[in-house]
Amino acid sequence: MEGVDYLRDERSKAQFDVETMKVAWAGSPEAFLVCDRMAKLVANDPVFEKFSKPMLGRKELFKNTLRKTAHAWKLVNDLHLTEEEAKWLRHYIDEPSYTDLQWEMFVPALEGQGTEEQKKKWVPLAKTMQIIGTYAQTELGHGSNVQGLETTATFDRQSDEFVIHSPTLTSSKWWPGGLAKVTTHAIVYARLIIDGHFYGVHGFIVQLRSLEDHSPLPGITLGDIGMKFGHGTYNTMDNGVARFDRVRIPRDQMLMRVSQVTKEGKYMKSNVPRQLGYATMVSVRQTIVSDASKALSRAVCIATRYSAIRRQFGSRDGGPETQVLDYKTQQSRLFPLVASAFAFRFASDWLKLLYTDVKQRLEVNDFSTLPEVHACTAGFKSLTTAATAEGIEECRKLCGGHGYLISSGLPELFAFYVPACTYEGENVVMLLQVARFLVKTVSDLGNKQPVGTAAYLGRASLLVQKNCVVQTAEDWLNPIAILEAFEARAARMAVGCCQRLAEFKSPEEGFAELSSDLAEASLAHCQVIVVSTFIRRLQQDIPGRGVKQALEVLCNVYALFLLHKHQGDFLATGYLTPKQASLANDQLRTLYSKVRPNAIALVDSFNHTDHYLSSVLGRYDGNVYPKLYEAALKDPLNDSDIADGIHQYVQPILKQKLHSSKL
Ligand SMILES: CCCCCCCCCCCCCCCC(=O)SCCNC(=O)CCNC(=O)[C@H](O)C(C)(C)COP(=O)(O)OP(=O)(O)OC[C@H]1O[C@@H](n2cnc3c(N)ncnc32)[C@H](O)[C@@H]1OP(=O)(O)O
Ligand SMILES: Cc1cc2nc3c(=O)[nH]c(=O)nc-3n(C[C@H](O)[C@H](O)[C@H](O)COP(=O)(O)OP(=O)(O)OC[C@H]3O[C@@H](n4cnc5c(N)ncnc54)[C@H](O)[C@@H]3O)c2cc1C
């Protein structure tokens, strides 16, 4: 049998209806149709070819992306694509580009932090790409500490302008995508100064380049910050540096929804919290969670298909060897990642609803849910990106040596994905934000009943006393038992941290000293939400033969895998006994056997095109070995039998005449 037959055989074993699972993965029939159409549009358009990318130099890579982005914008207009369709189009083109910043950060910053008047002026210009913008917050000296930014915006009453200035080397803006060569505008975050007084960091709309000839405007120095990790991935993007030498902008280019500066130089606060200035980050973090499920699903699709084709050992009497997918070790590394992709998918759908709700509330100045939404987006961003980055690397290893080839699609995917752990809020820094929320919630328990995602902490006094009642491996299939275990562990960790915080001289000192424990408590809290979201999703109506059952198995795999991975926490907090932890592991092994016949069908449900996967190992048809050989032959080194440099540098060594003493 060949790889093609192996996958055909695997598909025939599926115990659920793949077409309906595709819809469950996409979220709705409408969402499925949009994704499917955009994926095929990209896959069938030769402009979006990706094979040659790894061979291109930096300048060619960058220009190639400019060409693709221009073509994509033409398609958006010619085909009258909606914003949602255009977003999927960008996603499937699969190349970081300045438009990510334009649509994910520049436009949301204008919409979220601008006044009605500012939105009316700037948003249509941005949405029609008459201006191209980026989000210039991070500096050479500060990224996480936004209040520590050094760029200044000094109000000049006489001219009714702000003067944007980079007073130090470390105040240079450093990292913004598209800044180096493309963007015409940026939201520049700077310390506001009026009459020598500092009024905190605010966003300012600054024009960077001439709209006529694209050259940097006077007083602005722009450049690229250099090559990044991986070759053909993030180097398609011109992350940039910017320095401002007393650049003047009109007063009405300060984003003034949160606070205003009058013509007279009076600083006025609206009745909105200053945290609204951070709202763009909430919006993007939510998108990043959704991207995590896409990236992880892509990696597990490749690793699962290849694991069904790859055979090693186990042959007796010349019969076929064992598919590596049948090894329990392979299953225990791979199936939790398949389950995580689904878990993150449903978590991101839920987070989107939460975010849509807070967005509507913010529009009518209801800020009550912002702290919870901030904690959720920050925490989920950290949890999902860390697990996805680790998961992609695990998938590479699951593919053995071939996983290290660029043609496997995995090294480039990893290089592209891993900065998600850092950008838009470094992951540990984000967990510490969740910790602030948890500490506040727990400290306030006597006065205020927590709601939403923290509601379980309202039962903390019960959860710290109760013990797990599981007696058999079967008991671990009960969602109530699973959820209570996660809640009890998280509540005990949060309460434990709060009790120890009280032993310090000041809360700040305690928070700093216990920050590692607090970060772990935050992760445990986020896992409660992801697990409970998965369980709640299964309580909804899910049509299709066997679809719900297959998802139930995955939900249990996800939860029990986490329980196994973090069993130290579950045992140390005293909720579980070692016997109960061991029963959970027994159940996990049984669940892997239930996933096994569905493995290929599950990854088919992601509906990834071969173009999007860009992986010889993950091909839908399973024709791996001939195509791997074919891909290798296309390497430039195979253009000739004798490579450049052989005559010059190798042959002289071979032909040297050595004295016998040197032999
Ligand atoms: C192939 C194509 C794929 C396409 C795929 C597209 C995907 C889309 C990717 C686009 C491409 C990305 C490219 C990366 C773009 C950057 O990376 S842009 C730069 C992002 N930078 C960051 O995220 C910086 C991280 N740092 C921060 O967020 C904040 O400074 C920190 C860490 C929260 C600290 O803030 P702080 O004000 O100094 O301190 P803190 O006292 O902790 O907070 C003050 C209060 O604000 C609250 N707060 C803090 N943050 C927030 C917030 N965000 N909301 C609400 N409240 C907040 C706190 O809870 C606290 O409240 P209270 O406890 O006082 O009630
Ligand atoms: C590919 C990429 C694209 C980017 N695009 C943009 C963009 O478009 N616009 C933009 O403005 N920025 C952008 N950034 C910058 C990015 O947002 C920052 O790098 C990020 O916020 C992290 O900040 P930092 O680099 O200052 O890390 P640091 O904060 O210096 O992190 C270094 C280490 O210090 C630790 N640390 C920091 N503070 C604390 C603390 N309080 N407690 C405990 N530990 C701490 C961190 O956990 C980390 O281990 C981009 C970055 C990358 C990699």
Coordinates of N, CA, C and O in Angstrom, one line a residue, residues 100 103-106 108 135 279-291 355 377 381 423-424:
D100 N -2.0 43.6 8.1 CA -2.4 43.0 9.5 C -2.5 44.2 10.5 O -3.4 44.2 11.3
W103 N -5.5 46.6 9.6 CA -6.9 46.2 9.9 C -7.0 45.7 11.3 O -8.1 45.8 11.9
E104 N -6.0 45.2 11.9 CA -6.1 44.6 13.3 C -5.8 45.6 14.4 O -6.2 45.5 15.5
M105 N -5.0 46.7 14.0 CA -4.6 47.6 15.1 C -4.9 49.1 14.7 O -5.4 49.8 15.6
F106 N -4.6 49.5 13.5 CA -4.7 51.0 13.2 C -6.2 51.3 13.2 O -6.6 52.2 13.9
P108 N -8.9 49.6 14.5 CA -9.5 49.4 15.8 C -9.1 50.6 16.8 O -9.9 51.0 17.6
Y135 N 0.6 50.7 14.4 CA 0.4 50.9 15.8 C 1.8 51.0 16.4 O 2.5 50.0 16.6
A279 N -7.7 49.6 25.0 CA -8.7 48.7 24.4 C -8.3 48.0 23.1 O -8.8 46.9 22.8
T280 N -7.5 48.7 22.3 CA -7.0 48.1 21.1 C -6.3 46.8 21.3 O -6.5 45.8 20.6
M281 N -5.6 46.7 22.4 CA -4.8 45.5 22.8 C -5.8 44.4 23.1 O -5.6 43.2 22.8
V282 N -6.9 44.8 23.8 CA -7.9 43.7 24.1 C -8.5 43.2 22.8 O -8.6 41.9 22.7
S283 N -8.8 44.0 21.8 CA -9.3 43.6 20.6 C -8.4 42.6 19.9 O -8.8 41.6 19.4
V284 N -7.1 43.0 19.8 CA -6.2 42.1 19.0 C -5.9 40.8 19.8 O -5.7 39.8 19.1
R285 N -5.8 40.9 21.1 CA -5.6 39.7 21.8 C -6.7 38.6 21.6 O -6.4 37.4 21.5
Q286 N -7.9 39.1 21.4 CA -9.0 38.2 21.1 C -8.8 37.6 19.7 O -9.0 36.4 19.5
T287 N -8.3 38.3 18.8 CA -8.0 37.8 17.4 C -6.9 36.8 17.5 O -6.9 35.7 16.8
I288 N -5.9 37.1 18.4 CA -4.7 36.2 18.5 C -5.2 34.8 19.0 O -4.6 33.8 18.7
V289 N -6.1 34.8 19.9 CA -6.6 33.5 20.4 C -7.2 32.7 19.3 O -7.0 31.5 19.2
S290 N -8.0 33.3 18.4 CA -8.6 32.6 17.3 C -7.5 32.1 16.4 O -7.6 31.0 15.8
D291 N -6.4 32.9 16.2 CA -5.3 32.5 15.3 C -4.6 31.3 15.9 O -4.1 30.5 15.2
Y355 N -16.2 39.7 23.7 CA -15.6 40.9 23.2 C -16.7 41.8 22.5 O -16.7 43.0 22.7
T377 N -9.0 38.1 28.0 CA -8.2 38.2 26.7 C -6.7 38.0 27.0 O -6.0 37.3 26.3
K381 N -4.9 34.7 25.8 CA -3.8 35.0 24.8 C -2.5 34.2 25.2 O -1.8 33.6 24.4
Y423 N 4.5 39.2 21.2 CA 3.9 40.4 20.8 C 2.5 40.5 21.4 O 1.9 39.5 21.9
E424 N 2.0 41.7 21.5 CA 0.7 42.0 22.0 C 0.6 41.6 23.5 O -0.5 41.1 23.9

